[in-house]
Amino acid sequence: MVMGRRQTRLQKLLKKNCFNTAMAKPKVLFIHLGRSSFVKEDLRILNEIADVKEFYFNPRKFSSSIVTGASLIWNFIRQFFWLAKNFGNTYGIYCWFSDYHGVLPALFAKTFNKPMITILGGFDCIKMPHLDYGIFCSRWRTPLGTYVVNNSTLLLPVNDSLIHTKKIAKHWPDAHPNGLVANIPSFNTPYRDLPTGYDADVWEAGKIKREKIVSTVAACSTIQIAKRKGLDLFIQTSVLLPDYTFYIVGVSDELKAELIKHYTPGTNLKFLPRQKREDLNKVYTKSSVYLQLSRAEGLPNVLCEAMMCSCVPVGSSVFGIPHGIGDTGYVAERPDPEHIAELVTTAHQQADQLRKKARRRVIDHFSLERRKNTLTKLLSEFGLG
């Protein structure tokens, strides 16, 4: 806080609680948009080393844009008073994604000179107009996300391709150039890539010998999201490989009907509803090849889960997917079903040599323990743990 200046209303509101920092554990404010699996894991890690106060920013979507807007405003109001109540004694803020829900936390952190660490996951760094994907496609979210990025103390992208994309993605529309460097000309915030973590005890290794089964997991309900997840390419590839069985996991019944009508797949394509973790384990361990053809993605959880279950990965060359695969599978340089079909065939043929390697890569580079250790060290450096 700058001394010698007249206090603002915000500073007066917080003055009562801001200067008593004696406590058993450092208090950290955790801001998120929903308790996804990776948010839950970070909450668990932070709770071990800090007194965590959690805020779920949850604006609901309605058919009426006015009602949706009112819900958003209500969440801002609710968040402001929550911050005013809980900011006293806090050591800093931990925010998942750089979007509108991080604006007030960033303002509070800047005003009172507290550190704010923001995790970057994908949509908050990307602009893909042809898919209408990413906050930088929105005129009103762009300045809000930019404010959060520019006023964070440290950014932790799940992969550094979210900061600046790699040339390997040049044949995928809008995938390169992209990332924060392309979308925020003034970008200069410190960052360090920190991938999400996966538990080897949760995901089974499975057998080496497997049938010709290819799977992909994509929880989606609209054709637009399906295209972003590459389901069009997945279905087109399945038509070219009739002797393989292809599974799409997670699409809604309405979208399933739309995909079948639009792409007329063969009988070798199967749809499965959304699965619990233990059931996903069974899908992965049955599959020989896991196909991740997303056009926009950070570091896909499902890709790493499948690799942990010894699936041979084949994926698009965008954002964090090539880094996830490494030298344990194959990367599609272009969105061409014939090219992808060749890679799937090769992946299955080479599976005996690659299965253990795929699992080992996730354990070595993306383990939950590694994320915990790195995150604990970083939080300590910034006074949050």
XYZ file of C-alpha atoms in Angstrom:
385
model
C 0.000 0.000 0.000
C 1.371 3.422 -0.944
C 1.780 5.582 2.166
C 1.244 9.317 2.347
C -1.698 9.321 -0.045
C -5.287 9.815 0.876
C -6.945 6.446 1.445
C -9.544 5.301 -1.004
C -12.900 3.913 0.093
C -11.622 0.420 -0.673
C -8.584 0.909 1.566
C -10.735 2.256 4.407
C -13.032 -0.749 4.097
C -10.098 -3.119 4.573
C -7.913 -1.147 6.971
C -9.405 -2.798 10.016
C -8.130 -6.239 9.019
C -5.138 -5.724 6.719
C -2.294 -5.291 9.187
C -2.654 -8.188 11.620
C -0.692 -10.969 9.918
C 0.091 -13.208 12.908
C -1.414 -16.637 12.304
C -0.522 -20.339 12.395
C -0.774 -20.789 8.620
C -0.577 -18.117 5.926
C -4.025 -17.290 4.621
C -4.463 -17.689 0.869
C -7.546 -16.707 -1.119
C -8.367 -19.304 -3.775
C -10.538 -18.071 -6.674
C -12.013 -20.407 -9.291
C -14.853 -20.946 -11.766
C -15.785 -24.444 -10.612
C -14.416 -27.478 -8.762
C -12.941 -29.369 -11.692
C -10.505 -32.198 -10.988
C -7.444 -29.949 -11.320
C -8.970 -27.284 -9.071
C -9.708 -29.939 -6.438
C -6.109 -31.174 -6.573
C -4.714 -27.674 -6.085
C -7.127 -27.044 -3.225
C -5.881 -30.208 -1.563
C -2.238 -29.170 -2.030
C -2.789 -25.646 -0.728
C -4.825 -26.818 2.243
C -1.783 -28.753 3.461
C 0.367 -25.634 3.695
C -2.031 -22.709 4.042
C -5.285 -21.519 5.525
C -7.298 -21.501 2.298
C -10.401 -19.381 1.810
C -12.239 -20.468 -1.323
C -14.462 -18.387 -3.596
C -16.466 -20.014 -6.383
C -17.376 -17.387 -8.990
C -20.457 -18.940 -10.528
C -22.443 -16.789 -12.969
C -25.272 -18.833 -14.410
C -26.272 -18.781 -18.059
C -29.905 -18.195 -18.971
C -31.793 -17.906 -22.235
C -32.140 -14.192 -21.537
C -28.918 -12.184 -21.896
C -30.300 -9.663 -19.404
C -30.761 -12.325 -16.729
C -27.316 -13.774 -17.515
C -25.808 -10.301 -17.168
C -27.608 -9.791 -13.865
C -26.175 -13.087 -12.598
C -22.681 -11.932 -13.569
C -23.125 -8.589 -11.804
C -24.445 -10.356 -8.706
C -21.328 -12.528 -8.603
C -19.119 -9.429 -8.837
C -20.996 -7.865 -5.921
C -20.825 -11.068 -3.924
C -17.099 -11.380 -4.651
C -16.361 -7.774 -3.663
C -17.851 -8.165 -0.200
C -16.229 -11.598 0.205
C -12.844 -10.060 -0.605
C -13.482 -7.167 1.763
C -14.321 -9.623 4.531
C -11.495 -12.107 3.913
C -8.634 -9.975 2.610
C -7.428 -9.016 6.071
C -4.281 -10.973 7.073
C -4.095 -12.634 3.678
C -0.696 -13.438 2.230
C -1.935 -13.454 -1.331
C -4.298 -14.783 -3.982
C -4.305 -17.963 -6.060
C -6.594 -17.784 -9.102
C -7.410 -20.489 -11.644
C -7.715 -18.870 -15.133
C -7.315 -15.233 -16.148
C -10.862 -14.135 -16.847
C -13.474 -11.777 -15.407
C -13.538 -13.605 -12.064
C -9.928 -12.517 -11.456
C -10.400 -8.775 -11.987
C -11.455 -7.806 -8.456
C -8.877 -10.121 -6.839
C -6.179 -8.543 -9.047
C -7.374 -5.071 -8.054
C -7.277 -5.935 -4.353
C -3.845 -7.555 -4.686
C -2.449 -4.542 -6.546
C -3.988 -2.016 -4.155
C -2.596 -3.695 -1.050
C 0.664 -4.917 -2.576
C -0.089 -8.626 -2.172
C 1.139 -11.344 -4.544
C -1.319 -12.942 -6.947
C -0.554 -16.174 -8.776
C -2.762 -16.962 -11.775
C -2.980 -20.395 -13.394
C -3.453 -20.383 -17.174
C -5.317 -23.326 -18.651
C -6.103 -22.644 -22.306
C -9.183 -20.611 -23.203
C -7.818 -17.673 -21.213
C -4.819 -17.361 -23.567
C -6.321 -18.166 -26.952
C -8.090 -16.398 -29.801
C -9.634 -18.679 -32.430
C -12.314 -16.690 -34.290
C -13.373 -19.496 -36.638
C -14.371 -21.516 -33.561
C -15.419 -18.484 -31.494
C -13.116 -19.840 -28.797
C -11.016 -18.006 -26.258
C -11.593 -14.897 -24.185
C -9.793 -12.769 -26.783
C -12.686 -13.359 -29.183
C -14.841 -11.307 -26.794
C -14.626 -7.514 -26.849
C -15.647 -7.193 -23.200
C -13.642 -10.121 -21.795
C -10.418 -9.164 -23.592
C -9.660 -6.096 -21.411
C -10.662 -7.970 -18.249
C -8.428 -10.942 -18.981
C -5.625 -8.594 -19.996
C -5.943 -6.734 -16.686
C -5.648 -9.977 -14.720
C -2.586 -11.079 -16.714
C -0.832 -7.712 -16.464
C -1.487 -7.373 -12.730
C -0.585 -10.888 -11.619
C 2.707 -11.391 -9.818
C 3.320 -14.733 -11.514
C 1.573 -16.734 -14.227
C 1.620 -20.532 -14.204
C 0.544 -21.817 -17.640
C 0.002 -25.574 -17.860
C 2.264 -25.394 -20.910
C 4.419 -22.570 -22.244
C 2.725 -22.806 -25.661
C -0.090 -20.805 -24.053
C 2.374 -17.921 -23.815
C 3.818 -18.280 -27.320
C 2.800 -21.062 -29.712
C 5.216 -23.296 -31.584
C 5.693 -23.364 -35.369
C 4.773 -27.053 -35.396
C 1.125 -25.911 -35.251
C 1.334 -23.745 -38.384
C -0.870 -26.027 -40.526
C -3.760 -25.970 -38.039
C -6.021 -22.912 -38.618
C -5.555 -20.119 -36.046
C -3.321 -22.281 -33.842
C -0.170 -20.300 -34.700
C 0.662 -17.581 -33.930
C -1.432 -17.505 -30.773
C -1.071 -17.321 -26.995
C -0.607 -14.334 -24.694
C 2.323 -12.845 -26.605
C 0.169 -12.672 -29.751
C -2.981 -11.487 -27.981
C -1.549 -8.989 -25.463
C 1.027 -6.701 -27.134
C 2.074 -5.283 -23.749
C 2.646 -8.713 -22.178
C 5.641 -8.851 -19.823
C 4.387 -10.685 -16.713
C 6.770 -13.309 -15.261
C 5.664 -16.873 -15.908
C 6.710 -20.452 -15.375
C 5.054 -23.453 -16.965
C 3.584 -25.871 -14.443
C 1.681 -28.835 -15.896
C -1.284 -30.386 -14.168
C -0.524 -33.554 -12.189
C -1.694 -37.170 -12.405
C -1.618 -39.981 -9.855
C -0.109 -43.291 -11.001
C -2.024 -45.099 -8.252
C -5.348 -43.947 -9.707
C -4.737 -44.783 -13.376
C -3.985 -48.449 -14.113
C -1.220 -49.478 -16.506
C -3.314 -52.187 -18.186
C -2.124 -54.926 -20.538
C 0.413 -54.544 -23.327
C -1.498 -56.620 -25.889
C -4.738 -54.897 -26.911
C -7.269 -55.058 -29.698
C -7.574 -52.432 -32.443
C -9.472 -49.939 -30.313
C -9.097 -46.153 -30.581
C -10.739 -43.786 -28.105
C -11.176 -40.109 -27.383
C -12.877 -38.345 -24.478
C -14.691 -35.064 -25.064
C -17.422 -33.853 -22.736
C -19.449 -31.637 -25.048
C -22.990 -30.876 -26.100
C -22.675 -28.594 -29.170
C -21.309 -29.081 -32.665
C -18.992 -26.099 -32.172
C -17.316 -27.643 -29.125
C -17.185 -30.990 -30.922
C -15.242 -29.382 -33.769
C -12.871 -27.692 -31.316
C -12.265 -31.126 -29.783
C -11.594 -32.547 -33.245
C -14.495 -34.994 -33.275
C -15.099 -34.306 -36.972
C -11.572 -35.517 -37.737
C -11.977 -38.452 -35.354
C -15.133 -39.629 -37.133
C -13.626 -39.119 -40.597
C -10.580 -41.139 -39.527
C -12.809 -43.953 -38.252
C -14.373 -44.269 -41.711
C -10.909 -44.853 -43.193
C -10.095 -47.644 -40.703
C -13.121 -49.990 -40.707
C -11.143 -52.802 -39.043
C -10.619 -50.635 -35.934
C -13.239 -49.833 -33.288
C -13.508 -46.151 -32.359
C -15.046 -44.843 -29.124
C -16.178 -41.278 -28.442
C -16.819 -40.761 -24.730
C -18.804 -37.925 -23.217
C -21.021 -36.351 -25.884
C -24.676 -35.631 -25.165
C -27.438 -37.652 -26.835
C -28.500 -34.606 -28.862
C -24.977 -34.044 -30.155
C -24.559 -37.745 -30.898
C -27.587 -37.626 -33.194
C -26.280 -34.481 -34.880
C -22.826 -35.970 -35.465
C -24.265 -39.176 -36.930
C -26.547 -37.196 -39.239
C -23.782 -34.878 -40.407
C -20.873 -37.322 -40.817
C -22.640 -40.698 -41.397
C -20.008 -42.824 -39.630
C -19.669 -46.580 -40.055
C -20.700 -49.258 -37.582
C -17.188 -49.288 -36.103
C -17.834 -45.965 -34.342
C -19.364 -46.254 -30.861
C -20.589 -43.566 -28.481
C -20.357 -43.810 -24.700
C -21.910 -41.383 -22.196
C -19.832 -39.440 -19.685
C -17.955 -41.834 -17.408
C -16.906 -41.798 -13.787
C -13.170 -42.008 -13.141
C -13.185 -45.744 -12.448
C -15.140 -46.384 -15.658
C -12.788 -44.171 -17.668
C -9.989 -46.380 -16.395
C -11.678 -49.331 -18.102
C -12.076 -47.439 -21.383
C -8.432 -46.373 -21.403
C -7.024 -49.800 -20.530
C -9.067 -51.399 -23.347
C -7.862 -48.867 -25.920
C -4.720 -49.407 -27.929
C -4.501 -45.830 -29.223
C -5.753 -42.596 -27.699
C -6.553 -39.915 -30.270
C -6.486 -36.232 -29.208
C -7.326 -34.103 -32.247
C -8.269 -30.868 -30.493
C -7.761 -27.633 -32.397
C -7.295 -25.723 -29.140
C -6.108 -27.193 -25.858
C -3.667 -26.448 -23.063
C -2.346 -29.742 -21.729
C -5.335 -32.115 -21.995
C -6.133 -34.039 -18.821
C -7.668 -36.893 -20.790
C -4.555 -37.284 -22.936
C -2.344 -37.646 -19.866
C -4.833 -39.999 -18.187
C -4.908 -42.232 -21.268
C -1.110 -42.252 -21.488
C -0.975 -43.171 -17.800
C -3.136 -46.166 -18.758
C -0.552 -47.092 -21.421
C -2.479 -45.941 -24.482
C -0.233 -44.922 -27.374
C -1.028 -41.236 -27.993
C -1.713 -39.649 -31.363
C -2.559 -35.963 -31.309
C -2.766 -32.678 -33.151
C 0.278 -30.413 -33.199
C -1.379 -27.564 -31.284
C -0.508 -25.929 -27.958
C 0.478 -28.416 -25.222
C -0.462 -31.648 -27.020
C 2.936 -32.325 -28.683
C 4.700 -31.707 -25.364
C 2.334 -34.127 -23.646
C 3.040 -36.833 -26.224
C 6.793 -36.277 -26.445
C 8.521 -39.249 -28.104
C 5.960 -41.790 -26.909
C 3.488 -41.478 -29.786
C 2.762 -39.510 -32.944
C 1.840 -35.905 -33.742
C -0.413 -35.011 -36.693
C 1.179 -32.069 -38.490
C -2.027 -31.224 -40.349
C -5.786 -31.846 -39.919
C -5.961 -34.501 -42.631
C -7.920 -37.721 -41.866
C -5.756 -39.823 -44.215
C -2.585 -38.591 -42.510
C -4.144 -39.249 -39.096
C -5.279 -42.750 -40.121
C -1.691 -43.610 -41.084
C -0.473 -42.437 -37.677
C -3.130 -44.488 -35.861
C -2.109 -47.617 -37.778
C 1.571 -47.041 -37.018
C 0.816 -46.330 -33.355
C -1.027 -49.629 -32.950
C 1.722 -51.539 -34.762
C 4.398 -50.004 -32.521
C 2.336 -50.302 -29.329
C 4.455 -53.014 -27.706
C 7.440 -50.635 -27.670
C 5.495 -47.497 -26.724
C 2.947 -48.426 -24.021
C 5.302 -48.450 -21.047
C 7.085 -45.419 -22.442
C 3.836 -43.415 -22.580
C 2.998 -44.185 -18.956
C 6.554 -43.444 -17.846
C 6.485 -40.020 -19.535
C 3.465 -38.910 -17.494
C 4.982 -40.256 -14.270
C 8.304 -38.507 -14.962
C 6.993 -35.170 -16.258
C 3.377 -34.742 -15.158
C 3.011 -36.554 -11.842
C 0.834 -35.163 -9.084
C 3.795 -35.351 -6.701
C 5.920 -33.238 -9.026
C 3.218 -30.578 -9.284
C 2.811 -30.574 -5.508
C 6.539 -30.134 -4.875
C 6.956 -27.410 -7.491
C 3.835 -25.568 -6.403
C 4.813 -25.717 -2.730
C 8.236 -24.274 -3.564
C 6.772 -21.485 -5.685
C 4.211 -20.558 -3.055
C 6.967 -20.386 -0.472
C 9.031 -18.089 -2.710
C 6.077 -15.738 -3.042
C 5.177 -15.847 0.630
C 2.002 -17.897 0.147
C 3.153 -21.008 1.944
